[in-house]
C-alpha cells in the first residue's frame, strides 16, 4: 500500500460516465481513433483498436483519415502513455483493493474508485 496516495485530479481519474464503456477504455471507443488504417489524430504511429493511452476521450472513431482544418502537433506513444493492451478500468487494475465491490479503495489513489472508472496509473492485474 502506497504511503502517499495521489489525488484523482493528479492521475486524471475518469468516472464511469466519462469512460462510457462497460469493457473499459480502448482506442476503438475513442473519438480520435481512425479505424483504417489504425491511427490516431493525436498520437504518432500504428495504433490498435484494442490499445489505449492517457489521452482517451470516449466517442465514435473515424472510419478513415479525414481532411480537417486544425493544426495538431501529434505526440509520441511514449508521451501519451500508449499501450497495445487496452480495455482499462479499475475492476481490471491491480491497485483496486476490492474489485468485486462497485466502489472500493485504491492502493494508489485517494478516496473510493469505481469498477468502471479508470486513471493514468492503471496496470492490468
Ligand atoms: S492513442 Fe489515445 S487518443 Fe489516440 S485513439 Fe487511442 S486512446 Fe484515443
Ligand atoms: S484502481 Fe487503478 S485505474 Fe482505478 S483509480 Fe486505482 S490506479 Fe487508477
mmCIF file with all atom_site columns, N, CA, C and O in Angstrom, residues 54-109:
data_model
loop_
_atom_site.group_PDB
_atom_site.id
_atom_site.type_symbol
_atom_site.label_atom_id
_atom_site.label_alt_id
_atom_site.label_comp_id
_atom_site.label_asym_id
_atom_site.label_entity_id
_atom_site.label_seq_id
_atom_site.pdbx_PDB_ins_code
_atom_site.Cartn_x
_atom_site.Cartn_y
_atom_site.Cartn_z
_atom_site.occupancy
_atom_site.B_iso_or_equiv
_atom_site.pdbx_formal_charge
_atom_site.auth_seq_id
_atom_site.auth_comp_id
_atom_site.auth_asym_id
_atom_site.auth_atom_id
_atom_site.pdbx_PDB_model_num
ATOM 1   N N  . UNK A 1 54  ? -3.287  7.701  -22.406 1.00 0.00 ? 54  UNK A N  1
ATOM 2   C CA . UNK A 1 54  ? -3.786  8.636  -21.398 1.00 0.00 ? 54  UNK A CA 1
ATOM 3   C C  . UNK A 1 54  ? -4.613  9.766  -21.968 1.00 0.00 ? 54  UNK A C  1
ATOM 4   O O  . UNK A 1 54  ? -5.200  10.538 -21.208 1.00 0.00 ? 54  UNK A O  1
ATOM 5   N N  . UNK A 1 55  ? -4.672  9.867  -23.286 1.00 0.00 ? 55  UNK A N  1
ATOM 6   C CA . UNK A 1 55  ? -5.439  10.951 -23.911 1.00 0.00 ? 55  UNK A CA 1
ATOM 7   C C  . UNK A 1 55  ? -6.829  10.486 -24.338 1.00 0.00 ? 55  UNK A C  1
ATOM 8   O O  . UNK A 1 55  ? -7.548  11.218 -25.024 1.00 0.00 ? 55  UNK A O  1
ATOM 9   N N  . UNK A 1 56  ? -7.205  9.282  -23.940 1.00 0.00 ? 56  UNK A N  1
ATOM 10  C CA . UNK A 1 56  ? -8.513  8.716  -24.295 1.00 0.00 ? 56  UNK A CA 1
ATOM 11  C C  . UNK A 1 56  ? -9.656  9.663  -23.941 1.00 0.00 ? 56  UNK A C  1
ATOM 12  O O  . UNK A 1 56  ? -9.730  10.185 -22.818 1.00 0.00 ? 56  UNK A O  1
ATOM 13  N N  . UNK A 1 57  ? -10.535 9.856  -24.928 1.00 0.00 ? 57  UNK A N  1
ATOM 14  C CA . UNK A 1 57  ? -11.821 10.525 -24.686 1.00 0.00 ? 57  UNK A CA 1
ATOM 15  C C  . UNK A 1 57  ? -12.876 9.740  -25.463 1.00 0.00 ? 57  UNK A C  1
ATOM 16  O O  . UNK A 1 57  ? -12.776 9.577  -26.696 1.00 0.00 ? 57  UNK A O  1
ATOM 17  N N  . UNK A 1 58  ? -13.873 9.232  -24.770 1.00 0.00 ? 58  UNK A N  1
ATOM 18  C CA . UNK A 1 58  ? -14.876 8.371  -25.396 1.00 0.00 ? 58  UNK A CA 1
ATOM 19  C C  . UNK A 1 58  ? -15.597 9.075  -26.543 1.00 0.00 ? 58  UNK A C  1
ATOM 20  O O  . UNK A 1 58  ? -15.860 10.274 -26.489 1.00 0.00 ? 58  UNK A O  1
ATOM 21  N N  . UNK A 1 59  ? -15.898 8.303  -27.565 1.00 0.00 ? 59  UNK A N  1
ATOM 22  C CA . UNK A 1 59  ? -16.658 8.833  -28.698 1.00 0.00 ? 59  UNK A CA 1
ATOM 23  C C  . UNK A 1 59  ? -16.657 7.846  -29.846 1.00 0.00 ? 59  UNK A C  1
ATOM 24  O O  . UNK A 1 59  ? -16.250 6.696  -29.685 1.00 0.00 ? 59  UNK A O  1
ATOM 25  N N  . UNK A 1 60  ? -17.119 8.303  -30.995 1.00 0.00 ? 60  UNK A N  1
ATOM 26  C CA . UNK A 1 60  ? -17.203 7.444  -32.179 1.00 0.00 ? 60  UNK A CA 1
ATOM 27  C C  . UNK A 1 60  ? -15.951 7.659  -33.031 1.00 0.00 ? 60  UNK A C  1
ATOM 28  O O  . UNK A 1 60  ? -15.671 8.789  -33.434 1.00 0.00 ? 60  UNK A O  1
ATOM 29  N N  . UNK A 1 61  ? -15.175 6.600  -33.303 1.00 0.00 ? 61  UNK A N  1
ATOM 30  C CA . UNK A 1 61  ? -13.961 6.739  -34.119 1.00 0.00 ? 61  UNK A CA 1
ATOM 31  C C  . UNK A 1 61  ? -14.285 7.157  -35.554 1.00 0.00 ? 61  UNK A C  1
ATOM 32  O O  . UNK A 1 61  ? -15.419 7.049  -36.006 1.00 0.00 ? 61  UNK A O  1
ATOM 33  N N  . UNK A 1 62  ? -13.251 7.610  -36.249 1.00 0.00 ? 62  UNK A N  1
ATOM 34  C CA . UNK A 1 62  ? -13.389 7.941  -37.674 1.00 0.00 ? 62  UNK A CA 1
ATOM 35  C C  . UNK A 1 62  ? -13.103 6.682  -38.486 1.00 0.00 ? 62  UNK A C  1
ATOM 36  O O  . UNK A 1 62  ? -12.199 5.920  -38.153 1.00 0.00 ? 62  UNK A O  1
ATOM 37  N N  . UNK A 1 63  ? -13.856 6.489  -39.578 1.00 0.00 ? 63  UNK A N  1
ATOM 38  C CA . UNK A 1 63  ? -13.670 5.280  -40.395 1.00 0.00 ? 63  UNK A CA 1
ATOM 39  C C  . UNK A 1 63  ? -12.360 5.341  -41.182 1.00 0.00 ? 63  UNK A C  1
ATOM 40  O O  . UNK A 1 63  ? -11.736 4.330  -41.453 1.00 0.00 ? 63  UNK A O  1
ATOM 41  N N  . UNK A 1 64  ? -11.951 6.546  -41.602 1.00 0.00 ? 64  UNK A N  1
ATOM 42  C CA . UNK A 1 64  ? -10.728 6.686  -42.398 1.00 0.00 ? 64  UNK A CA 1
ATOM 43  C C  . UNK A 1 64  ? -10.105 8.038  -42.092 1.00 0.00 ? 64  UNK A C  1
ATOM 44  O O  . UNK A 1 64  ? -10.714 8.872  -41.412 1.00 0.00 ? 64  UNK A O  1
ATOM 45  N N  . UNK A 1 65  ? -8.886  8.246  -42.622 1.00 0.00 ? 65  UNK A N  1
ATOM 46  C CA . UNK A 1 65  ? -8.193  9.519  -42.420 1.00 0.00 ? 65  UNK A CA 1
ATOM 47  C C  . UNK A 1 65  ? -9.090  10.661 -42.879 1.00 0.00 ? 65  UNK A C  1
ATOM 48  O O  . UNK A 1 65  ? -9.738  10.565 -43.916 1.00 0.00 ? 65  UNK A O  1
ATOM 49  N N  . UNK A 1 66  ? -9.125  11.744 -42.134 1.00 0.00 ? 66  UNK A N  1
ATOM 50  C CA . UNK A 1 66  ? -10.029 12.826 -42.510 1.00 0.00 ? 66  UNK A CA 1
ATOM 51  C C  . UNK A 1 66  ? -9.245  14.100 -42.809 1.00 0.00 ? 66  UNK A C  1
ATOM 52  O O  . UNK A 1 66  ? -8.178  14.344 -42.246 1.00 0.00 ? 66  UNK A O  1
ATOM 53  N N  . UNK A 1 67  ? -9.776  14.869 -43.738 1.00 0.00 ? 67  UNK A N  1
ATOM 54  C CA . UNK A 1 67  ? -9.242  16.196 -44.025 1.00 0.00 ? 67  UNK A CA 1
ATOM 55  C C  . UNK A 1 67  ? -9.854  17.124 -42.988 1.00 0.00 ? 67  UNK A C  1
ATOM 56  O O  . UNK A 1 67  ? -11.071 17.167 -42.835 1.00 0.00 ? 67  UNK A O  1
ATOM 57  N N  . UNK A 1 68  ? -9.018  17.830 -42.261 1.00 0.00 ? 68  UNK A N  1
ATOM 58  C CA . UNK A 1 68  ? -9.567  18.739 -41.259 1.00 0.00 ? 68  UNK A CA 1
ATOM 59  C C  . UNK A 1 68  ? -8.706  19.999 -41.175 1.00 0.00 ? 68  UNK A C  1
ATOM 60  O O  . UNK A 1 68  ? -7.522  19.969 -41.533 1.00 0.00 ? 68  UNK A O  1
ATOM 61  N N  . UNK A 1 69  ? -9.278  21.104 -40.715 1.00 0.00 ? 69  UNK A N  1
ATOM 62  C CA . UNK A 1 69  ? -8.559  22.374 -40.736 1.00 0.00 ? 69  UNK A CA 1
ATOM 63  C C  . UNK A 1 69  ? -7.688  22.637 -39.513 1.00 0.00 ? 69  UNK A C  1
ATOM 64  O O  . UNK A 1 69  ? -6.963  23.625 -39.477 1.00 0.00 ? 69  UNK A O  1
ATOM 65  N N  . UNK A 1 70  ? -7.717  21.771 -38.535 1.00 0.00 ? 70  UNK A N  1
ATOM 66  C CA . UNK A 1 70  ? -6.974  22.060 -37.307 1.00 0.00 ? 70  UNK A CA 1
ATOM 67  C C  . UNK A 1 70  ? -5.512  21.675 -37.464 1.00 0.00 ? 70  UNK A C  1
ATOM 68  O O  . UNK A 1 70  ? -5.189  20.646 -38.041 1.00 0.00 ? 70  UNK A O  1
ATOM 69  N N  . UNK A 1 71  ? -4.632  22.479 -36.906 1.00 0.00 ? 71  UNK A N  1
ATOM 70  C CA . UNK A 1 71  ? -3.218  22.098 -36.850 1.00 0.00 ? 71  UNK A CA 1
ATOM 71  C C  . UNK A 1 71  ? -3.009  21.363 -35.539 1.00 0.00 ? 71  UNK A C  1
ATOM 72  O O  . UNK A 1 71  ? -3.300  21.909 -34.473 1.00 0.00 ? 71  UNK A O  1
ATOM 73  N N  . UNK A 1 72  ? -2.571  20.141 -35.630 1.00 0.00 ? 72  UNK A N  1
ATOM 74  C CA . UNK A 1 72  ? -2.383  19.327 -34.428 1.00 0.00 ? 72  UNK A CA 1
ATOM 75  C C  . UNK A 1 72  ? -0.919  18.903 -34.341 1.00 0.00 ? 72  UNK A C  1
ATOM 76  O O  . UNK A 1 72  ? -0.406  18.271 -35.270 1.00 0.00 ? 72  UNK A O  1
ATOM 77  N N  . UNK A 1 73  ? -0.249  19.244 -33.271 1.00 0.00 ? 73  UNK A N  1
ATOM 78  C CA . UNK A 1 73  ? 1.103   18.746 -33.020 1.00 0.00 ? 73  UNK A CA 1
ATOM 79  C C  . UNK A 1 73  ? 0.950   17.400 -32.333 1.00 0.00 ? 73  UNK A C  1
ATOM 80  O O  . UNK A 1 73  ? 0.590   17.322 -31.162 1.00 0.00 ? 73  UNK A O  1
ATOM 81  N N  . UNK A 1 74  ? 1.153   16.333 -33.122 1.00 0.00 ? 74  UNK A N  1
ATOM 82  C CA . UNK A 1 74  ? 0.935   14.998 -32.563 1.00 0.00 ? 74  UNK A CA 1
ATOM 83  C C  . UNK A 1 74  ? 2.095   14.604 -31.653 1.00 0.00 ? 74  UNK A C  1
ATOM 84  O O  . UNK A 1 74  ? 3.227   15.077 -31.829 1.00 0.00 ? 74  UNK A O  1
ATOM 85  N N  . UNK A 1 75  ? 1.813   13.767 -30.709 1.00 0.00 ? 75  UNK A N  1
ATOM 86  C CA . UNK A 1 75  ? 2.806   13.381 -29.705 1.00 0.00 ? 75  UNK A CA 1
ATOM 87  C C  . UNK A 1 75  ? 3.160   11.907 -29.869 1.00 0.00 ? 75  UNK A C  1
ATOM 88  O O  . UNK A 1 75  ? 2.465   11.146 -30.555 1.00 0.00 ? 75  UNK A O  1
ATOM 89  N N  . UNK A 1 76  ? 4.278   11.508 -29.258 1.00 0.00 ? 76  UNK A N  1
ATOM 90  C CA . UNK A 1 76  ? 4.722   10.117 -29.387 1.00 0.00 ? 76  UNK A CA 1
ATOM 91  C C  . UNK A 1 76  ? 3.884   9.201  -28.489 1.00 0.00 ? 76  UNK A C  1
ATOM 92  O O  . UNK A 1 76  ? 3.241   9.655  -27.528 1.00 0.00 ? 76  UNK A O  1
ATOM 93  N N  . UNK A 1 77  ? 3.961   7.925  -28.799 1.00 0.00 ? 77  UNK A N  1
ATOM 94  C CA . UNK A 1 77  ? 3.268   6.937  -27.959 1.00 0.00 ? 77  UNK A CA 1
ATOM 95  C C  . UNK A 1 77  ? 3.771   7.011  -26.518 1.00 0.00 ? 77  UNK A C  1
ATOM 96  O O  . UNK A 1 77  ? 2.992   6.886  -25.577 1.00 0.00 ? 77  UNK A O  1
ATOM 97  N N  . UNK A 1 78  ? 5.072   7.210  -26.374 1.00 0.00 ? 78  UNK A N  1
ATOM 98  C CA . UNK A 1 78  ? 5.650   7.286  -25.033 1.00 0.00 ? 78  UNK A CA 1
ATOM 99  C C  . UNK A 1 78  ? 5.061   8.478  -24.266 1.00 0.00 ? 78  UNK A C  1
ATOM 100 O O  . UNK A 1 78  ? 4.687   8.359  -23.098 1.00 0.00 ? 78  UNK A O  1
ATOM 101 N N  . UNK A 1 79  ? 4.959   9.622  -24.929 1.00 0.00 ? 79  UNK A N  1
ATOM 102 C CA . UNK A 1 79  ? 4.422   10.815 -24.261 1.00 0.00 ? 79  UNK A CA 1
ATOM 103 C C  . UNK A 1 79  ? 2.961   10.622 -23.867 1.00 0.00 ? 79  UNK A C  1
ATOM 104 O O  . UNK A 1 79  ? 2.506   11.118 -22.834 1.00 0.00 ? 79  UNK A O  1
ATOM 105 N N  . UNK A 1 80  ? 2.218   9.900  -24.728 1.00 0.00 ? 80  UNK A N  1
ATOM 106 C CA . UNK A 1 80  ? 0.787   9.708  -24.468 1.00 0.00 ? 80  UNK A CA 1
ATOM 107 C C  . UNK A 1 80  ? 0.528   8.555  -23.503 1.00 0.00 ? 80  UNK A C  1
ATOM 108 O O  . UNK A 1 80  ? -0.609  8.353  -23.067 1.00 0.00 ? 80  UNK A O  1
ATOM 109 N N  . UNK A 1 81  ? 1.563   7.773  -23.205 1.00 0.00 ? 81  UNK A N  1
ATOM 110 C CA . UNK A 1 81  ? 1.366   6.603  -22.349 1.00 0.00 ? 81  UNK A CA 1
ATOM 111 C C  . UNK A 1 81  ? 0.614   5.504  -23.073 1.00 0.00 ? 81  UNK A C  1
ATOM 112 O O  . UNK A 1 81  ? -0.162  4.763  -22.462 1.00 0.00 ? 81  UNK A O  1
ATOM 113 N N  . UNK A 1 82  ? 0.877   5.382  -24.390 1.00 0.00 ? 82  UNK A N  1
ATOM 114 C CA . UNK A 1 82  ? 0.154   4.386  -25.189 1.00 0.00 ? 82  UNK A CA 1
ATOM 115 C C  . UNK A 1 82  ? 0.593   2.961  -24.860 1.00 0.00 ? 82  UNK A C  1
ATOM 116 O O  . UNK A 1 82  ? 1.769   2.691  -24.655 1.00 0.00 ? 82  UNK A O  1
ATOM 117 N N  . UNK A 1 83  ? -0.372  2.062  -24.851 1.00 0.00 ? 83  UNK A N  1
ATOM 118 C CA . UNK A 1 83  ? -0.108  0.632  -24.697 1.00 0.00 ? 83  UNK A CA 1
ATOM 119 C C  . UNK A 1 83  ? -1.019  -0.120 -25.661 1.00 0.00 ? 83  UNK A C  1
ATOM 120 O O  . UNK A 1 83  ? -2.152  0.300  -25.910 1.00 0.00 ? 83  UNK A O  1
ATOM 121 N N  . UNK A 1 84  ? -0.507  -1.241 -26.207 1.00 0.00 ? 84  UNK A N  1
ATOM 122 C CA . UNK A 1 84  ? -1.350  -2.087 -27.067 1.00 0.00 ? 84  UNK A CA 1
ATOM 123 C C  . UNK A 1 84  ? -2.425  -2.806 -26.265 1.00 0.00 ? 84  UNK A C  1
ATOM 124 O O  . UNK A 1 84  ? -3.329  -3.402 -26.832 1.00 0.00 ? 84  UNK A O  1
ATOM 125 N N  . UNK A 1 85  ? -2.297  -2.780 -24.942 1.00 0.00 ? 85  UNK A N  1
ATOM 126 C CA . UNK A 1 85  ? -3.228  -3.530 -24.099 1.00 0.00 ? 85  UNK A CA 1
ATOM 127 C C  . UNK A 1 85  ? -4.252  -2.601 -23.454 1.00 0.00 ? 85  UNK A C  1
ATOM 128 O O  . UNK A 1 85  ? -4.037  -2.067 -22.368 1.00 0.00 ? 85  UNK A O  1
ATOM 129 N N  . UNK A 1 86  ? -5.354  -2.415 -24.181 1.00 0.00 ? 86  UNK A N  1
ATOM 130 C CA . UNK A 1 86  ? -6.406  -1.537 -23.693 1.00 0.00 ? 86  UNK A CA 1
ATOM 131 C C  . UNK A 1 86  ? -7.437  -2.265 -22.846 1.00 0.00 ? 86  UNK A C  1
ATOM 132 O O  . UNK A 1 86  ? -7.121  -3.241 -22.173 1.00 0.00 ? 86  UNK A O  1
ATOM 133 N N  . UNK A 1 87  ? -8.666  -1.774 -22.939 1.00 0.00 ? 87  UNK A N  1
ATOM 134 C CA . UNK A 1 87  ? -9.743  -2.266 -22.076 1.00 0.00 ? 87  UNK A CA 1
ATOM 135 C C  . UNK A 1 87  ? -9.361  -2.053 -20.613 1.00 0.00 ? 87  UNK A C  1
ATOM 136 O O  . UNK A 1 87  ? -9.361  -2.976 -19.797 1.00 0.00 ? 87  UNK A O  1
ATOM 137 N N  . UNK A 1 88  ? -9.007  -0.806 -20.316 1.00 0.00 ? 88  UNK A N  1
ATOM 138 C CA . UNK A 1 88  ? -8.554  -0.469 -18.973 1.00 0.00 ? 88  UNK A CA 1
ATOM 139 C C  . UNK A 1 88  ? -9.696  0.117  -18.152 1.00 0.00 ? 88  UNK A C  1
ATOM 140 O O  . UNK A 1 88  ? -10.408 1.022  -18.586 1.00 0.00 ? 88  UNK A O  1
ATOM 141 N N  . UNK A 1 89  ? -9.867  -0.416 -16.964 1.00 0.00 ? 89  UNK A N  1
ATOM 142 C CA . UNK A 1 89  ? -10.806 0.116  -15.984 1.00 0.00 ? 89  UNK A CA 1
ATOM 143 C C  . UNK A 1 89  ? -10.406 -0.403 -14.607 1.00 0.00 ? 89  UNK A C  1
ATOM 144 O O  . UNK A 1 89  ? -9.628  -1.350 -14.488 1.00 0.00 ? 89  UNK A O  1
ATOM 145 N N  . UNK A 1 90  ? -10.932 0.244  -13.582 1.00 0.00 ? 90  UNK A N  1
ATOM 146 C CA . UNK A 1 90  ? -10.478 -0.080 -12.225 1.00 0.00 ? 90  UNK A CA 1
ATOM 147 C C  . UNK A 1 90  ? -10.671 -1.558 -11.889 1.00 0.00 ? 90  UNK A C  1
ATOM 148 O O  . UNK A 1 90  ? -9.822  -2.159 -11.221 1.00 0.00 ? 90  UNK A O  1
ATOM 149 N N  . UNK A 1 91  ? -11.765 -2.160 -12.355 1.00 0.00 ? 91  UNK A N  1
ATOM 150 C CA . UNK A 1 91  ? -12.039 -3.548 -11.967 1.00 0.00 ? 91  UNK A CA 1
ATOM 151 C C  . UNK A 1 91  ? -10.951 -4.492 -12.476 1.00 0.00 ? 91  UNK A C  1
ATOM 152 O O  . UNK A 1 91  ? -10.722 -5.551 -11.896 1.00 0.00 ? 91  UNK A O  1
ATOM 153 N N  . UNK A 1 92  ? -10.238 -4.097 -13.536 1.00 0.00 ? 92  UNK A N  1
ATOM 154 C CA . UNK A 1 92  ? -9.167  -4.928 -14.071 1.00 0.00 ? 92  UNK A CA 1
ATOM 155 C C  . UNK A 1 92  ? -7.789  -4.446 -13.664 1.00 0.00 ? 92  UNK A C  1
ATOM 156 O O  . UNK A 1 92  ? -6.792  -4.919 -14.209 1.00 0.00 ? 92  UNK A O  1
ATOM 157 N N  . UNK A 1 93  ? -7.729  -3.515 -12.732 1.00 0.00 ? 93  UNK A N  1
ATOM 158 C CA . UNK A 1 93  ? -6.459  -2.895 -12.326 1.00 0.00 ? 93  UNK A CA 1
ATOM 159 C C  . UNK A 1 93  ? -5.968  -3.516 -11.023 1.00 0.00 ? 93  UNK A C  1
ATOM 160 O O  . UNK A 1 93  ? -6.739  -3.734 -10.088 1.00 0.00 ? 93  UNK A O  1
ATOM 161 N N  . UNK A 1 94  ? -4.694  -3.786 -10.952 1.00 0.00 ? 94  UNK A N  1
ATOM 162 C CA . UNK A 1 94  ? -4.149  -4.463 -9.761  1.00 0.00 ? 94  UNK A CA 1
ATOM 163 C C  . UNK A 1 94  ? -4.189  -3.597 -8.506  1.00 0.00 ? 94  UNK A C  1
ATOM 164 O O  . UNK A 1 94  ? -3.976  -4.106 -7.402  1.00 0.00 ? 94  UNK A O  1
ATOM 165 N N  . UNK A 1 95  ? -4.478  -2.308 -8.653  1.00 0.00 ? 95  UNK A N  1
ATOM 166 C CA . UNK A 1 95  ? -4.490  -1.427 -7.491  1.00 0.00 ? 95  UNK A CA 1
ATOM 167 C C  . UNK A 1 95  ? -5.864  -1.282 -6.841  1.00 0.00 ? 95  UNK A C  1
ATOM 168 O O  . UNK A 1 95  ? -5.969  -0.722 -5.745  1.00 0.00 ? 95  UNK A O  1
ATOM 169 N N  . UNK A 1 96  ? -6.953  -1.764 -7.481  1.00 0.00 ? 96  UNK A N  1
ATOM 170 C CA . UNK A 1 96  ? -8.275  -1.679 -6.853  1.00 0.00 ? 96  UNK A CA 1
ATOM 171 C C  . UNK A 1 96  ? -8.310  -2.708 -5.724  1.00 0.00 ? 96  UNK A C  1
ATOM 172 O O  . UNK A 1 96  ? -8.136  -3.908 -5.955  1.00 0.00 ? 96  UNK A O  1
ATOM 173 N N  . UNK A 1 97  ? -8.526  -2.237 -4.493  1.00 0.00 ? 97  UNK A N  1
ATOM 174 C CA . UNK A 1 97  ? -8.384  -3.110 -3.329  1.00 0.00 ? 97  UNK A CA 1
ATOM 175 C C  . UNK A 1 97  ? -9.401  -4.250 -3.332  1.00 0.00 ? 97  UNK A C  1
ATOM 176 O O  . UNK A 1 97  ? -9.061  -5.396 -3.044  1.00 0.00 ? 97  UNK A O  1
ATOM 177 N N  . UNK A 1 98  ? -10.679 -3.937 -3.642  1.00 0.00 ? 98  UNK A N  1
ATOM 178 C CA . UNK A 1 98  ? -11.727 -4.975 -3.639  1.00 0.00 ? 98  UNK A CA 1
ATOM 179 C C  . UNK A 1 98  ? -12.475 -4.878 -4.968  1.00 0.00 ? 98  UNK A C  1
ATOM 180 O O  . UNK A 1 98  ? -13.533 -4.241 -5.066  1.00 0.00 ? 98  UNK A O  1
ATOM 181 N N  . UNK A 1 99  ? -11.931 -5.485 -6.026  1.00 0.00 ? 99  UNK A N  1
ATOM 182 C CA . UNK A 1 99  ? -12.543 -5.338 -7.352  1.00 0.00 ? 99  UNK A CA 1
ATOM 183 C C  . UNK A 1 99  ? -13.963 -5.881 -7.436  1.00 0.00 ? 99  UNK A C  1
ATOM 184 O O  . UNK A 1 99  ? -14.729 -5.483 -8.324  1.00 0.00 ? 99  UNK A O  1
ATOM 185 N N  . UNK A 1 100 ? -14.349 -6.754 -6.522  1.00 0.00 ? 100 UNK A N  1
ATOM 186 C CA . UNK A 1 100 ? -15.704 -7.288 -6.522  1.00 0.00 ? 100 UNK A CA 1
ATOM 187 C C  . UNK A 1 100 ? -16.747 -6.287 -6.040  1.00 0.00 ? 100 UNK A C  1
ATOM 188 O O  . UNK A 1 100 ? -17.948 -6.511 -6.224  1.00 0.00 ? 100 UNK A O  1
ATOM 189 N N  . UNK A 1 101 ? -16.313 -5.209 -5.428  1.00 0.00 ? 101 UNK A N  1
ATOM 190 C CA . UNK A 1 101 ? -17.234 -4.167 -4.971  1.00 0.00 ? 101 UNK A CA 1
ATOM 191 C C  . UNK A 1 101 ? -17.368 -3.079 -6.032  1.00 0.00 ? 101 UNK A C  1
ATOM 192 O O  . UNK A 1 101 ? -16.397 -2.749 -6.715  1.00 0.00 ? 101 UNK A O  1
ATOM 193 N N  . UNK A 1 102 ? -18.576 -2.529 -6.139  1.00 0.00 ? 102 UNK A N  1
ATOM 194 C CA . UNK A 1 102 ? -18.801 -1.472 -7.137  1.00 0.00 ? 102 UNK A CA 1
ATOM 195 C C  . UNK A 1 102 ? -17.882 -0.287 -6.900  1.00 0.00 ? 102 UNK A C  1
ATOM 196 O O  . UNK A 1 102 ? -17.371 0.331  -7.842  1.00 0.00 ? 102 UNK A O  1
ATOM 197 N N  . UNK A 1 103 ? -17.659 0.051  -5.623  1.00 0.00 ? 103 UNK A N  1
ATOM 198 C CA . UNK A 1 103 ? -16.743 1.125  -5.245  1.00 0.00 ? 103 UNK A CA 1
ATOM 199 C C  . UNK A 1 103 ? -15.799 0.592  -4.185  1.00 0.00 ? 103 UNK A C  1
ATOM 200 O O  . UNK A 1 103 ? -16.210 -0.122 -3.282  1.00 0.00 ? 103 UNK A O  1
ATOM 201 N N  . UNK A 1 104 ? -14.538 0.928  -4.298  1.00 0.00 ? 104 UNK A N  1
ATOM 202 C CA . UNK A 1 104 ? -13.537 0.374  -3.393  1.00 0.00 ? 104 UNK A CA 1
ATOM 203 C C  . UNK A 1 104 ? -12.404 1.363  -3.224  1.00 0.00 ? 104 UNK A C  1
ATOM 204 O O  . UNK A 1 104 ? -12.205 2.250  -4.049  1.00 0.00 ? 104 UNK A O  1
ATOM 205 N N  . UNK A 1 105 ? -11.627 1.174  -2.160  1.00 0.00 ? 105 UNK A N  1
ATOM 206 C CA . UNK A 1 105 ? -10.380 1.928  -2.028  1.00 0.00 ? 105 UNK A CA 1
ATOM 207 C C  . UNK A 1 105 ? -9.422  1.479  -3.131  1.00 0.00 ? 105 UNK A C  1
ATOM 208 O O  . UNK A 1 105 ? -9.566  0.401  -3.712  1.00 0.00 ? 105 UNK A O  1
ATOM 209 N N  . UNK A 1 106 ? -8.456  2.337  -3.400  1.00 0.00 ? 106 UNK A N  1
ATOM 210 C CA . UNK A 1 106 ? -7.411  2.050  -4.390  1.00 0.00 ? 106 UNK A CA 1
ATOM 211 C C  . UNK A 1 106 ? -6.074  2.216  -3.676  1.00 0.00 ? 106 UNK A C  1
ATOM 212 O O  . UNK A 1 106 ? -5.927  3.092  -2.828  1.00 0.00 ? 106 UNK A O  1
ATOM 213 N N  . UNK A 1 107 ? -5.116  1.371  -4.002  1.00 0.00 ? 107 UNK A N  1
ATOM 214 C CA . UNK A 1 107 ? -3.811  1.452  -3.329  1.00 0.00 ? 107 UNK A CA 1
ATOM 215 C C  . UNK A 1 107 ? -3.028  2.691  -3.734  1.00 0.00 ? 107 UNK A C  1
ATOM 216 O O  . UNK A 1 107 ? -2.094  3.086  -3.040  1.00 0.00 ? 107 UNK A O  1
ATOM 217 N N  . UNK A 1 108 ? -3.379  3.311  -4.836  1.00 0.00 ? 108 UNK A N  1
ATOM 218 C CA . UNK A 1 108 ? -2.592  4.435  -5.352  1.00 0.00 ? 108 UNK A CA 1
ATOM 219 C C  . UNK A 1 108 ? -3.316  5.778  -5.305  1.00 0.00 ? 108 UNK A C  1
ATOM 220 O O  . UNK A 1 108 ? -2.675  6.825  -5.356  1.00 0.00 ? 108 UNK A O  1
ATOM 221 N N  . UNK A 1 109 ? -4.655  5.750  -5.267  1.00 0.00 ? 109 UNK A N  1
ATOM 222 C CA . UNK A 1 109 ? -5.447  6.965  -5.466  1.00 0.00 ? 109 UNK A CA 1
ATOM 223 C C  . UNK A 1 109 ? -6.381  7.199  -4.273  1.00 0.00 ? 109 UNK A C  1
ATOM 224 O O  . UNK A 1 109 ? -6.968  6.248  -3.747  1.00 0.00 ? 109 UNK A O  1
#
